[in-house]
Short mmCIF file of C-alpha atoms in Angstrom, two decimals:
data_model
loop_
_atom_site.label_atom_id
_atom_site.label_comp_id
_atom_site.label_asym_id
_atom_site.label_seq_id
_atom_site.Cartn_x
_atom_site.Cartn_y
_atom_site.Cartn_z
CA MET A 1034 7.20 -4.11 25.39
CA LEU A 1035 8.27 -3.25 21.47
CA PRO A 1036 10.52 -2.08 20.16
CA ASP A 1037 12.88 -5.51 21.10
CA LYS A 1038 16.39 -4.83 21.79
CA ARG A 1039 16.68 -5.54 18.15
CA GLY A 1040 14.82 -1.48 17.18
CA TYR A 1041 11.77 -4.71 15.63
CA PHE A 1042 7.98 -4.43 16.40
CA GLY A 1043 7.63 -7.48 15.53
CA ASP A 1044 8.05 -7.85 11.52
CA TYR A 1045 9.44 -4.60 11.23
CA GLY A 1046 11.61 -1.43 12.10
CA GLY A 1047 15.32 -2.09 12.50
CA ARG A 1048 18.17 -0.39 11.61
CA TYR A 1049 18.64 -0.23 6.76
CA VAL A 1050 21.95 2.14 7.21
CA PRO A 1051 25.24 2.91 6.11
CA GLU A 1052 28.19 1.53 7.73
CA THR A 1053 28.85 5.65 8.70
CA LEU A 1054 25.94 5.92 10.28
CA VAL A 1055 25.92 3.26 13.27
CA PRO A 1056 28.33 4.31 16.11
CA ALA A 1057 25.62 8.31 15.26
CA LEU A 1058 22.73 5.15 15.90
CA ALA A 1059 24.34 3.75 18.65
CA GLY A 1060 25.03 7.07 20.53
CA LEU A 1061 21.33 8.24 20.20
CA THR A 1062 20.11 4.60 21.68
CA ALA A 1063 22.86 4.79 24.10
CA GLY A 1064 21.97 8.71 25.03
CA TYR A 1065 18.39 8.10 25.60
CA GLU A 1066 17.98 4.99 27.35
CA GLN A 1067 19.89 7.32 29.78
CA VAL A 1068 18.15 10.13 29.71
CA LYS A 1069 14.71 8.29 30.05
CA SER A 1070 15.78 6.73 33.16
CA ASP A 1071 16.82 10.96 34.50
CA PRO A 1072 15.00 12.35 37.00
CA SER A 1073 16.41 15.82 35.94
CA PHE A 1074 15.78 15.32 32.09
CA ARG A 1075 12.12 14.68 33.18
CA SER A 1076 11.74 17.49 35.25
CA GLU A 1077 13.05 19.96 33.19
CA LEU A 1078 10.88 18.39 29.74
CA ASP A 1079 8.23 18.76 32.11
CA ALA A 1080 8.30 22.12 32.39
CA LEU A 1081 8.83 23.46 29.61
CA LEU A 1082 5.56 20.92 27.94
CA ALA A 1083 4.23 22.79 30.37
CA ASP A 1084 5.56 26.69 30.09
CA TYR A 1085 6.90 26.29 26.29
CA ALA A 1086 4.13 23.94 25.02
CA GLY A 1087 1.54 25.03 26.65
CA ARG A 1088 0.77 21.80 27.76
CA LYS A 1089 -1.81 19.82 28.79
CA THR A 1090 -4.10 20.80 25.72
CA PRO A 1091 -8.23 20.56 26.30
CA LEU A 1092 -10.23 17.86 25.52
CA TYR A 1093 -13.39 19.87 23.75
CA TYR A 1094 -16.41 18.41 23.33
CA ALA A 1095 -17.15 18.79 19.95
CA LYS A 1096 -21.49 19.45 20.95
CA ASN A 1097 -22.67 21.22 17.35
CA LEU A 1098 -20.95 18.81 15.33
CA SER A 1099 -21.98 16.08 17.51
CA ARG A 1100 -25.49 16.91 17.12
CA ARG A 1101 -25.07 17.87 13.94
CA LEU A 1102 -24.09 14.22 13.14
CA GLY A 1103 -26.36 12.82 15.61
CA GLY A 1104 -25.32 9.33 17.05
CA ALA A 1105 -21.83 9.62 19.12
CA LYS A 1106 -20.91 12.09 21.30
CA ILE A 1107 -17.65 13.95 19.94
CA TYR A 1108 -14.11 14.37 21.53
CA LEU A 1109 -11.05 17.00 19.99
CA LYS A 1110 -8.21 16.70 21.71
CA ARG A 1111 -7.28 20.09 21.49
CA GLU A 1112 -3.62 19.59 20.45
CA ASP A 1113 -3.78 22.38 17.22
CA LEU A 1114 -3.87 24.70 20.71
CA ALA A 1115 -0.04 24.04 21.44
CA HIS A 1116 2.92 26.07 21.08
CA THR A 1117 3.09 26.10 17.33
CA GLY A 1118 0.55 24.91 16.08
CA SER A 1119 0.82 21.20 15.92
CA HIS A 1120 1.79 17.51 18.59
CA LYS A 1121 5.17 18.28 16.83
CA ILE A 1122 6.42 20.97 19.23
CA ASN A 1123 6.17 17.80 21.87
CA ASN A 1124 8.90 15.55 20.40
CA ALA A 1125 10.77 18.57 19.10
CA LEU A 1126 11.29 19.10 22.90
CA GLY A 1127 12.33 16.17 23.40
CA GLN A 1128 14.80 15.55 21.06
CA GLY A 1129 15.87 18.64 21.14
CA LEU A 1130 16.97 18.64 25.01
CA LEU A 1131 17.77 15.40 23.97
CA ALA A 1132 20.75 16.26 21.10
CA LYS A 1133 21.77 19.66 23.86
CA ARG A 1134 22.47 16.31 26.24
CA LEU A 1135 24.85 14.46 23.39
CA ASN A 1136 27.03 17.68 23.33
CA LYS A 1137 25.55 18.47 19.73
CA LYS A 1138 25.24 21.88 18.21
CA ARG A 1139 23.62 21.51 14.72
CA ILE A 1140 19.92 20.15 13.60
CA ILE A 1141 19.30 18.30 11.10
CA ALA A 1142 15.33 18.20 10.32
CA GLU A 1143 13.20 17.54 7.56
CA THR A 1144 9.10 19.08 7.25
CA GLY A 1145 6.56 18.50 4.55
CA ALA A 1146 3.42 20.26 5.66
CA GLY A 1147 6.09 22.75 7.52
CA GLN A 1148 4.31 21.61 11.26
CA HIS A 1149 7.58 19.78 11.81
CA GLY A 1150 9.95 22.67 10.38
CA VAL A 1151 8.55 25.24 12.61
CA ALA A 1152 8.26 23.29 15.95
CA THR A 1153 11.87 22.05 14.86
CA ALA A 1154 12.38 26.12 13.84
CA ALA A 1155 10.95 27.62 17.73
CA VAL A 1156 13.25 24.77 19.80
CA CYS A 1157 16.38 25.70 18.31
CA ALA A 1158 14.95 29.41 18.34
CA MET A 1159 14.94 28.79 23.10
CA LEU A 1160 18.49 26.41 23.19
CA GLY A 1161 20.46 28.04 20.94
CA LEU A 1162 21.19 25.69 18.17
CA ARG A 1163 21.78 25.82 15.17
CA CYS A 1164 18.99 24.45 12.37
CA VAL A 1165 18.92 23.48 8.88
CA VAL A 1166 15.20 22.15 7.95
CA TYR A 1167 14.84 20.47 4.29
CA MET A 1168 11.48 20.84 2.57
CA GLY A 1169 10.46 19.35 -0.99
CA GLU A 1170 9.88 22.86 -4.00
CA ASP A 1171 6.07 21.15 -3.97
CA ASP A 1172 5.82 22.05 -0.48
CA VAL A 1173 7.79 24.98 0.12
CA LYS A 1174 5.36 27.21 -1.99
CA ARG A 1175 1.83 25.23 -0.83
CA GLN A 1176 2.97 25.66 2.93
CA ALA A 1177 5.21 29.59 1.94
CA LEU A 1178 3.11 30.72 5.53
CA ASN A 1179 5.32 28.03 7.96
CA VAL A 1180 8.39 29.08 5.22
CA PHE A 1181 8.49 32.49 5.99
CA ARG A 1182 7.82 31.64 9.73
CA MET A 1183 10.34 29.36 10.11
CA ARG A 1184 13.16 31.57 8.52
CA LEU A 1185 11.42 33.93 11.04
CA MET A 1186 13.04 31.81 14.07
CA GLY A 1187 16.74 31.73 12.12
CA ALA A 1188 16.30 28.12 10.84
CA GLU A 1189 18.03 27.42 7.36
CA VAL A 1190 15.55 25.75 4.76
CA ARG A 1191 17.11 23.88 1.97
CA PRO A 1192 14.22 23.12 -0.93
CA VAL A 1193 15.04 20.03 -2.16
CA ALA A 1194 14.05 19.16 -6.04
CA SER A 1195 14.56 16.09 -7.24
CA GLY A 1196 11.89 13.05 -6.93
CA SER A 1197 8.48 13.70 -5.70
CA ARG A 1198 10.18 17.47 -4.43
CA THR A 1199 7.87 16.89 -1.22
CA LEU A 1200 7.86 14.46 2.18
CA LYS A 1201 10.17 11.64 0.82
CA ASP A 1202 12.93 13.23 -0.69
CA ALA A 1203 13.17 16.59 2.24
CA ILE A 1204 13.86 12.13 4.36
CA ASN A 1205 16.38 11.97 1.79
CA GLU A 1206 18.09 15.00 1.97
CA ALA A 1207 18.70 15.45 5.79
CA MET A 1208 19.60 11.78 5.78
CA ARG A 1209 22.12 12.60 3.91
CA ASP A 1210 23.13 15.11 5.42
CA TRP A 1211 23.19 13.68 9.06
CA VAL A 1212 25.64 10.82 7.33
CA SER A 1213 28.31 13.50 6.43
CA HIS A 1214 27.40 15.37 9.53
CA PRO A 1215 27.62 12.62 12.51
CA GLU A 1216 29.38 14.18 15.36
CA ASP A 1217 28.82 17.56 15.58
CA SER A 1218 24.81 17.48 13.46
CA TYR A 1219 21.90 14.78 15.22
CA TYR A 1220 19.10 14.80 13.39
CA LEU A 1221 16.18 15.54 14.77
CA ILE A 1222 13.23 13.14 12.89
CA GLY A 1223 9.70 14.10 13.32
CA SER A 1224 7.72 11.16 12.56
CA VAL A 1225 7.84 7.36 14.24
CA VAL A 1226 9.44 6.49 10.92
CA GLY A 1227 13.67 5.88 10.64
CA PRO A 1228 15.58 3.42 11.78
CA HIS A 1229 15.58 2.15 15.69
CA PRO A 1230 15.81 4.13 18.68
CA TYR A 1231 14.20 7.09 16.25
CA PRO A 1232 10.74 5.21 16.24
CA MET A 1233 10.54 4.35 19.76
CA VAL A 1234 11.64 7.66 20.91
CA VAL A 1235 9.25 9.89 18.52
CA ARG A 1236 6.94 8.24 20.62
CA ASP A 1237 7.83 7.75 23.81
CA PHE A 1238 7.59 11.71 23.32
CA GLN A 1239 3.95 12.01 21.69
CA SER A 1240 2.36 9.32 24.43
CA VAL A 1241 1.52 12.32 25.99
CA ILE A 1242 -1.36 12.72 23.76
CA GLY A 1243 -2.75 9.95 24.77
CA ARG A 1244 -1.71 9.82 28.53
CA GLU A 1245 -2.87 13.40 28.68
CA SER A 1246 -6.17 12.28 26.83
CA ARG A 1247 -7.30 9.15 28.43
CA ASP A 1248 -7.22 11.38 31.62
CA GLN A 1249 -9.62 13.47 30.24
CA MET A 1250 -12.37 11.72 28.82
CA VAL A 1251 -12.03 9.32 31.91
CA SER A 1252 -12.60 12.70 33.89
CA GLN A 1253 -14.72 13.94 31.45
CA THR A 1254 -16.97 10.94 31.56
CA SER A 1255 -16.50 9.00 33.48
CA ARG A 1256 -15.69 5.94 30.89
CA LEU A 1257 -12.80 4.93 27.88
CA PRO A 1258 -13.42 6.21 24.28
CA ASP A 1259 -15.14 3.81 22.55
CA ARG A 1260 -13.17 4.67 19.61
CA VAL A 1261 -10.33 6.62 18.67
CA ILE A 1262 -9.37 8.00 14.97
CA ALA A 1263 -5.86 10.26 13.69
CA CYS A 1264 -4.65 10.67 10.90
CA VAL A 1265 -1.83 8.68 9.04
CA GLY A 1266 1.06 9.57 7.43
CA GLY A 1267 4.71 9.43 8.77
CA GLY A 1268 2.16 8.63 12.07
CA SER A 1269 3.41 10.47 14.55
CA ASN A 1270 0.27 12.33 15.98
CA ALA A 1271 -1.30 8.85 15.54
CA MET A 1272 0.93 6.39 17.59
CA GLY A 1273 1.09 9.26 20.61
CA MET A 1274 -2.84 9.37 20.32
CA PHE A 1275 -2.63 5.28 20.13
CA TYR A 1276 0.39 3.99 22.37
CA PRO A 1277 -1.45 4.69 26.15
CA PHE A 1278 -4.85 2.95 24.25
CA ILE A 1279 -3.17 -0.47 23.42
CA GLY A 1280 -3.69 -2.80 26.06
CA ASP A 1281 -7.34 -1.04 26.32
CA ALA A 1282 -9.28 -4.28 24.37
CA SER A 1283 -13.12 -1.63 24.48
CA VAL A 1284 -11.74 0.65 22.82
CA ASN A 1285 -11.17 0.36 18.67
CA LEU A 1286 -8.01 1.88 17.03
CA ILE A 1287 -8.86 3.80 14.02
CA GLY A 1288 -5.79 5.82 11.87
CA VAL A 1289 -6.69 7.53 8.82
CA GLU A 1290 -4.73 7.73 5.79
CA ALA A 1291 -5.07 9.96 3.10
CA GLY A 1292 -6.75 9.27 0.50
CA GLY A 1293 -5.69 11.33 -2.74
CA SER A 1294 -8.15 11.04 -5.39
CA GLY A 1295 -9.00 7.58 -4.23
CA LEU A 1296 -7.93 4.25 -4.11
CA ALA A 1297 -8.98 3.32 -7.63
CA SER A 1298 -7.03 6.22 -9.17
CA GLY A 1299 -3.49 4.63 -7.45
CA ARG A 1300 -3.02 8.89 -6.71
CA HIS A 1301 -3.02 8.41 -2.92
CA ALA A 1302 -0.44 8.48 -0.30
CA ALA A 1303 -2.51 5.61 1.76
CA THR A 1304 0.21 3.04 1.89
CA LEU A 1305 -1.68 0.68 4.79
CA SER A 1306 -4.05 0.79 2.74
CA ALA A 1307 -2.83 -0.53 -0.63
CA GLY A 1308 0.93 -1.21 0.20
CA ARG A 1309 3.20 -3.90 0.77
CA PRO A 1310 6.24 -4.42 3.52
CA GLY A 1311 9.86 -2.87 2.46
CA VAL A 1312 12.67 -0.87 3.07
CA LEU A 1313 12.17 2.22 3.23
CA HIS A 1314 14.59 5.52 5.14
CA GLY A 1315 16.14 3.18 7.85
CA ALA A 1316 13.46 0.89 8.45
CA LYS A 1317 11.13 -1.87 7.50
CA SER A 1318 7.66 -1.33 7.24
CA TYR A 1319 4.81 -1.17 4.54
CA LEU A 1320 5.91 1.38 1.56
CA MET A 1321 3.23 2.97 -1.65
CA GLN A 1322 5.50 0.51 -3.95
CA ASP A 1323 5.30 -0.14 -7.86
CA GLU A 1324 5.03 -3.10 -9.45
CA ASN A 1325 9.35 -3.76 -9.84
CA GLY A 1326 9.69 -2.90 -5.77
CA GLN A 1327 10.23 0.99 -6.65
CA VAL A 1328 9.23 3.84 -4.07
CA ALA A 1329 5.66 4.74 -5.58
CA GLU A 1330 5.12 8.91 -5.28
CA THR A 1331 2.08 9.77 -3.87
CA HIS A 1332 -0.43 12.43 -4.21
CA SER A 1333 -2.23 13.82 -0.76
CA ILE A 1334 -4.47 17.84 -0.57
CA SER A 1335 -2.13 17.76 2.34
CA ALA A 1336 1.62 17.82 2.33
CA GLY A 1337 1.95 15.87 5.88
CA LEU A 1338 0.09 12.81 4.63
CA ASP A 1339 1.98 13.01 0.88
CA TYR A 1340 4.45 10.05 2.03
CA PRO A 1341 4.39 6.83 0.67
CA GLY A 1342 6.06 4.59 4.14
CA VAL A 1343 4.92 4.43 7.96
CA GLY A 1344 5.91 4.33 10.92
CA PRO A 1345 6.33 0.17 11.98
CA GLU A 1346 4.72 0.13 14.83
CA HIS A 1347 1.36 0.88 12.85
CA SER A 1348 2.68 -1.86 10.52
CA PHE A 1349 3.18 -4.21 14.19
CA LEU A 1350 -0.18 -2.72 15.33
CA LYS A 1351 -2.11 -3.30 11.37
CA ASP A 1352 -1.05 -7.10 10.62
CA SER A 1353 -1.82 -8.37 15.18
CA LEU A 1354 -4.97 -6.19 14.06
CA ARG A 1355 -5.11 -3.99 17.48
CA ALA A 1356 -5.62 -1.02 14.91
CA GLU A 1357 -7.05 -0.34 11.59
CA TYR A 1358 -6.30 1.34 8.93
CA VAL A 1359 -9.28 3.41 6.08
CA SER A 1360 -8.84 5.81 3.68
CA VAL A 1361 -9.96 9.31 3.51
CA ASP A 1362 -9.87 10.74 -0.22
CA ASP A 1363 -9.08 14.71 -0.31
CA ALA A 1364 -13.08 16.20 -0.86
CA GLU A 1365 -14.34 13.95 2.10
CA ALA A 1366 -10.89 16.13 3.52
CA LEU A 1367 -11.78 19.00 2.60
CA ALA A 1368 -16.31 18.61 3.90
CA ALA A 1369 -14.46 17.70 7.26
CA PHE A 1370 -12.05 20.76 6.61
CA ARG A 1371 -15.95 23.26 6.19
CA LEU A 1372 -18.36 21.17 8.47
CA LEU A 1373 -16.14 22.04 11.87
CA SER A 1374 -15.33 25.07 11.01
CA GLU A 1375 -19.03 25.63 10.57
CA THR A 1376 -20.34 24.27 12.98
CA GLU A 1377 -17.84 24.59 15.78
CA GLY A 1378 -15.70 27.54 14.32
CA ILE A 1379 -12.67 25.46 14.59
CA LEU A 1380 -10.81 25.48 10.93
CA PRO A 1381 -8.99 22.23 11.66
CA ALA A 1382 -5.08 21.34 9.29
CA MET A 1383 -5.89 19.46 6.34
CA GLU A 1384 -4.14 16.43 7.70
CA SER A 1385 -6.39 16.43 11.02
CA SER A 1386 -9.88 17.18 8.72
CA HIS A 1387 -8.89 13.33 7.30
CA ALA A 1388 -9.55 12.12 11.06
CA ILE A 1389 -12.62 13.93 11.23
CA ALA A 1390 -13.70 12.89 8.01
CA GLN A 1391 -13.77 9.24 9.48
CA ALA A 1392 -15.70 10.80 12.69
CA VAL A 1393 -18.42 11.81 10.59
CA LYS A 1394 -18.65 8.40 8.70
CA LEU A 1395 -18.67 6.27 11.94
CA ALA A 1396 -20.47 8.52 14.25
CA PRO A 1397 -24.12 8.10 12.84
CA ALA A 1398 -23.92 4.85 13.79
CA MET A 1399 -23.57 4.76 16.98
CA ASP A 1400 -25.33 5.71 20.20
CA ASP A 1401 -25.12 8.56 22.62
CA ARG A 1402 -24.38 6.69 24.79
CA GLN A 1403 -21.24 6.35 22.78
CA THR A 1404 -17.99 8.08 22.43
CA ILE A 1405 -15.69 8.97 19.69
CA LEU A 1406 -12.17 10.59 20.94
CA VAL A 1407 -10.30 12.59 17.58
CA CYS A 1408 -5.95 14.20 18.15
CA LEU A 1409 -7.31 17.49 15.94
CA SER A 1410 -3.52 17.01 15.15
CA GLY A 1411 -2.83 21.23 14.33
CA ARG A 1412 -4.06 24.36 13.11
CA GLY A 1413 -5.95 24.83 9.36
CA ASP A 1414 -3.98 28.89 9.01
CA LYS A 1415 -1.54 27.22 7.58
CA ASP A 1416 -3.46 25.49 4.67
CA MET A 1417 -5.16 28.65 3.53
CA ASP A 1418 -4.38 28.53 0.07
CA ILE A 1419 -4.91 24.95 -0.34
CA VAL A 1420 -8.71 25.75 1.41
CA ILE A 1421 -8.47 29.17 -0.74
CA ASN A 1422 -7.57 27.26 -4.36
CA ALA A 1423 -9.62 24.26 -3.72
CA LEU A 1424 -13.25 25.41 -2.57
CA GLY A 1425 -12.94 28.55 -4.39
CA ALA A 1426 -13.19 32.70 -2.00
CA LEU A 1427 -16.42 32.19 0.15
CA GLU A 1428 -18.87 34.97 0.18
#
């Protein structure tokens, strides 16, 4: 079972942090191990997942999309229907309860597309915790609706003006805040990245997506899916979806990264497709680097995928060939956004549109006895300004 006791998934993961954070991470590890085996914690979390987050989320057979493409049947795991509009609520609830058990009063978070920030703000409001969310200035502008939602729920949103003014820089500032306030603050990280034990903790809380999907696919189709597809930025929805299928050799796992303007352009965020191993935000994993080993600037039409690193377990799955990682560019994601909207009346988040685009590529080459399961990680309301600017106003 990975990670090992040092927090490594094969060659990746670990804990590359300042000495001041070592006691906080040790306390988090001990606290998480304790609550994992505590029936009262599991019972409280399960009740909130059902009554607050709205789980189980549906598994939907997208028959119109499948008919339009021909070939494999496409099923959508509807995380967009979870409370706050994305899968992020699963992890925010789990870590929020964990923070309460650790007697922390102040939550620090970071966000790119705003989905994790909104989920964290909602959980903090519900649990009575103070909430500070760091967000890159560029993301504050392109995700203004989510910024407004966070502030309505009482969170303090702190724009970050350094670096590329996106998710990478928001994480930098959140970690600096945590280093300064480890005694009273809990860093509620939003993806399967960061130092051990965060990649494991977030994966475990998000694996509810894959567990539900596995049962629902068997119930609806009497078999496991042939392919499972999810978008990958940091990789939390993908890791949550993949994890319960890792032991099923017949199931192909496919992660879809942000190809931006195309890999050849250099303007993308396809970390596993074009990066190399290094250390970022406290863990060893694949990351985008320039010729001098410095973290490279990234680009994606999707704020949630615009990140130069990736969770270490994804790096392990890539090297071990258990999962395949591909890229979809901005134009392909926009086309998939429009196609799903027109065929099924579902507006996916731009992040999820990357996964849909890969299903669009694969389905026609498969036969109608085969199935593709896609994690629809979030809804697209937050991306309307981006889509309007890219496609123009519809008549």
